[in-house]
Short mmCIF file of C-alpha atoms and ligand atoms in Angstrom, two decimals:
data_model
loop_
_atom_site.label_atom_id
_atom_site.label_comp_id
_atom_site.label_asym_id
_atom_site.label_seq_id
_atom_site.Cartn_x
_atom_site.Cartn_y
_atom_site.Cartn_z
CA UNK A 1 3.51 -7.63 -6.81
CA UNK A 2 5.38 -7.62 -3.59
CA UNK A 3 3.80 -10.38 -1.50
CA UNK A 4 0.34 -9.74 -0.09
CA UNK A 5 1.54 -10.10 3.46
CA UNK A 6 4.09 -7.32 2.95
CA UNK A 7 1.41 -5.00 1.57
CA UNK A 8 -0.67 -5.86 4.66
CA UNK A 9 2.26 -5.32 7.01
CA UNK A 10 3.01 -1.96 5.39
CA UNK A 11 -0.57 -0.80 5.96
CA UNK A 12 -0.43 -1.73 9.64
CA UNK A 13 2.99 -0.13 10.16
CA UNK A 14 1.85 3.06 8.43
CA UNK A 15 -1.29 3.02 10.60
CA UNK A 16 0.78 2.67 13.77
CA UNK A 17 2.95 5.57 12.63
CA UNK A 18 -0.03 7.74 11.73
CA UNK A 19 -2.43 7.09 14.61
CA UNK A 20 -1.57 8.67 17.95
CA UNK A 21 -4.76 7.38 19.56
CA UNK A 22 -6.48 4.03 19.59
CA UNK A 23 -8.29 3.59 16.29
CA UNK A 24 -11.52 1.64 15.69
CA UNK A 25 -11.23 -1.81 14.06
CA UNK A 26 -12.63 -0.48 10.77
CA UNK A 27 -9.64 1.83 10.48
CA UNK A 28 -7.27 -1.16 10.46
CA UNK A 29 -9.46 -3.31 8.21
CA UNK A 30 -9.76 -0.50 5.67
CA UNK A 31 -6.06 0.31 5.81
CA UNK A 32 -5.29 -3.31 4.90
CA UNK A 33 -7.98 -3.40 2.20
CA UNK A 34 -6.57 -0.19 0.66
CA UNK A 35 -3.06 -1.66 0.55
CA UNK A 36 -4.26 -4.88 -1.10
CA UNK A 37 -7.00 -3.70 -3.43
CA UNK A 38 -4.79 -2.42 -6.31
CA UNK A 39 -4.06 -6.04 -7.26
CA UNK A 40 -7.73 -6.51 -8.09
CA UNK A 41 -6.52 -5.69 -11.60
CA UNK A 42 -5.17 -9.25 -11.99
CA UNK A 43 -8.80 -10.24 -12.60
CA UNK A 44 -8.43 -8.40 -15.90
CA UNK A 45 -6.18 -11.21 -17.15
CA UNK A 46 -9.23 -13.49 -17.14
CA UNK A 47 -11.17 -11.01 -19.24
CA UNK A 48 -8.54 -10.55 -21.91
CA UNK A 49 -7.18 -7.24 -20.62
CA UNK A 50 -3.48 -7.16 -21.41
CA UNK A 51 -0.80 -6.36 -18.84
CA UNK A 52 0.24 -3.18 -20.64
CA UNK A 53 -3.32 -1.79 -20.93
CA UNK A 54 -4.47 1.12 -18.78
CA UNK A 55 -6.63 -1.29 -16.78
CA UNK A 56 -4.07 -4.08 -17.03
CA UNK A 57 -1.95 -5.23 -14.12
CA UNK A 58 -0.05 -2.38 -12.41
CA UNK A 59 -2.17 0.05 -14.40
CA UNK A 60 -4.94 2.36 -13.21
CA UNK A 61 -5.58 0.69 -9.83
CA UNK A 62 -1.91 1.21 -8.98
CA UNK A 63 -2.01 4.94 -9.86
CA UNK A 64 -1.88 7.87 -7.46
CA UNK A 65 -5.19 9.09 -8.87
CA UNK A 66 -6.86 5.82 -7.93
CA UNK A 67 -5.33 6.10 -4.43
CA UNK A 68 -6.85 9.57 -4.12
CA UNK A 69 -10.30 8.40 -5.26
CA UNK A 70 -10.25 5.39 -2.96
CA UNK A 71 -9.14 7.44 0.05
CA UNK A 72 -12.02 9.88 -0.47
CA UNK A 73 -14.53 7.04 -0.82
CA UNK A 74 -13.24 5.30 2.30
CA UNK A 75 -13.37 8.42 4.47
CA UNK A 76 -16.80 9.43 3.14
CA UNK A 77 -18.23 5.95 3.71
CA UNK A 78 -16.57 4.85 6.95
CA UNK A 79 -15.93 8.12 8.83
CA UNK A 80 -19.15 9.95 8.12
CA UNK A 81 -19.16 11.80 11.44
CA UNK A 82 -15.83 13.47 10.75
CA UNK A 83 -16.59 16.93 9.25
CA UNK A 84 -15.30 17.18 5.67
CA UNK A 85 -12.00 19.06 5.32
CA UNK A 86 -11.48 19.26 9.09
CA UNK A 87 -7.99 18.51 10.33
CA UNK A 88 -9.04 14.98 11.30
CA UNK A 89 -10.71 14.41 7.92
CA UNK A 90 -7.62 15.55 6.02
CA UNK A 91 -5.47 13.33 8.20
CA UNK A 92 -7.62 10.29 7.52
CA UNK A 93 -7.87 10.98 3.79
CA UNK A 94 -4.10 11.49 3.65
CA UNK A 95 -3.52 8.27 5.54
CA UNK A 96 -5.75 6.13 3.29
CA UNK A 97 -4.16 7.75 0.25
CA UNK A 98 -0.70 6.77 1.49
CA UNK A 99 -1.89 3.26 2.46
CA UNK A 100 -3.23 2.70 -1.06
CA UNK A 101 -0.29 4.36 -2.84
CA UNK A 102 2.17 2.29 -0.76
CA UNK A 103 1.10 -0.69 -2.84
CA UNK A 104 2.36 0.78 -6.11
CA UNK A 105 5.54 2.06 -4.46
CA UNK A 106 6.38 -1.44 -3.17
CA UNK A 107 5.59 -2.95 -6.57
CA UNK A 108 7.89 -0.37 -8.16
CA UNK A 109 10.71 -1.80 -6.06
CA UNK A 110 10.34 -5.31 -7.55
CA UNK A 111 12.71 -6.73 -10.11
CA UNK A 112 10.25 -8.15 -12.67
CA UNK A 113 7.09 -7.45 -14.58
CA UNK A 114 5.98 -4.11 -15.96
CA UNK A 115 6.42 -0.83 -14.17
CA UNK A 116 3.69 1.05 -12.33
CA UNK A 117 1.43 3.53 -14.12
CA UNK A 118 1.61 6.04 -11.26
CA UNK A 119 0.24 8.94 -13.32
CA UNK A 120 -2.72 7.40 -15.09
CA UNK A 121 -5.14 8.67 -16.34
CA UNK A 122 -2.83 11.55 -17.35
CA UNK A 123 0.24 9.63 -18.44
CA UNK A 124 0.38 5.91 -19.16
CA UNK A 125 4.15 5.56 -18.74
CA UNK A 126 5.10 2.65 -16.47
CA UNK A 127 7.63 3.48 -13.78
CA UNK A 128 10.00 1.63 -11.49
CA UNK A 129 11.93 3.18 -8.62
CA UNK A 130 15.65 3.52 -9.34
CA UNK A 131 16.24 1.02 -6.51
CA UNK A 132 14.60 -2.40 -6.90
CA UNK A 133 15.75 -4.77 -4.17
CA UNK A 134 12.56 -6.91 -4.04
CA UNK A 135 11.92 -10.06 -6.02
CA UNK A 136 8.57 -10.01 -7.77
CA UNK A 137 6.18 -12.37 -6.03
CA UNK A 138 4.70 -15.13 -8.22
CA UNK A 139 0.95 -15.15 -8.71
CA UNK A 140 0.71 -18.84 -7.87
CA UNK A 141 0.47 -19.80 -4.20
CA UNK A 142 2.32 -23.10 -4.65
CA UNK A 143 5.31 -21.35 -6.19
CA UNK A 144 5.24 -18.83 -3.39
CA UNK A 145 5.75 -21.55 -0.75
CA UNK A 146 8.90 -22.81 -2.43
CA UNK A 147 12.56 -21.88 -2.11
CA UNK A 148 11.93 -18.85 -4.30
CA UNK A 149 9.17 -17.85 -1.88
CA UNK A 150 11.62 -17.91 1.02
CA UNK A 151 14.01 -15.62 -0.82
CA UNK A 152 11.19 -13.24 -1.66
CA UNK A 153 10.09 -13.04 1.97
CA UNK A 154 13.67 -12.61 3.24
CA UNK A 155 14.17 -9.63 0.91
CA UNK A 156 10.89 -8.06 1.97
CA UNK A 157 11.64 -8.53 5.68
CA UNK A 158 15.03 -6.88 5.25
CA UNK A 159 14.04 -3.97 3.03
CA UNK A 160 10.45 -3.30 4.10
CA UNK A 161 9.48 -4.88 7.42
CA UNK A 162 12.58 -3.85 9.36
CA UNK A 163 12.71 -0.19 8.25
CA UNK A 164 8.95 0.25 8.75
CA UNK A 165 9.10 -1.33 12.20
CA UNK A 166 11.96 1.00 13.14
CA UNK A 167 10.01 4.05 11.97
CA UNK A 168 6.80 2.99 13.78
CA UNK A 169 8.73 2.15 16.97
CA UNK A 170 10.59 5.49 16.91
CA UNK A 171 7.35 7.40 16.50
CA UNK A 172 5.78 5.38 19.31
CA UNK A 173 8.74 6.12 21.63
CA UNK A 174 8.66 9.80 20.71
CA UNK A 175 4.95 10.02 21.49
CA UNK A 176 5.44 8.23 24.80
CA UNK A 177 8.20 10.61 25.80
CA UNK A 178 6.13 13.59 24.82
CA UNK A 179 3.28 12.35 27.00
CA UNK A 180 -0.41 11.94 26.11
CA UNK A 181 -1.65 14.36 23.45
CA UNK A 182 -4.20 16.82 24.74
ZN1 LIG B 1 0.33 -4.78 -7.31
#
């Protein structure tokens, strides 16, 4: 995985880019949960599920189909008052889809491990992006806070945090210039 904090940061930056108005706390909490939850599949290691299996690490929970399912569940459960298929509903569903799918995209930019099964359950091929500047983050916390951990974080700050901050800041400036939305 990319480090958890980078998945979290990505969710917040995407949220800032998406949301023109002030959003309720549950929006932010759920955005972060969506960006982190795909790694729940590491639990499978304890139950004998192998990395390469459909439900192994970077398998089904990292797929676009899973992101779609999760986004629908989140909007149905947490934004019940928003009429289904309204513009606002589609926006929210789209946002939570992107927040969840961002996890697999970041993982697909790491240099180690297996690729991401983006197209499960239809195709079990594991994919990486053609450009993989991130170091894979170790599972163990102690190894993360070592020299290797520093290098991992530096790469993520450069390739993920900075570009996302620039995008979110540009969108914010644009909205400010345009004036309050009606
Ligand atoms: Zn992951």
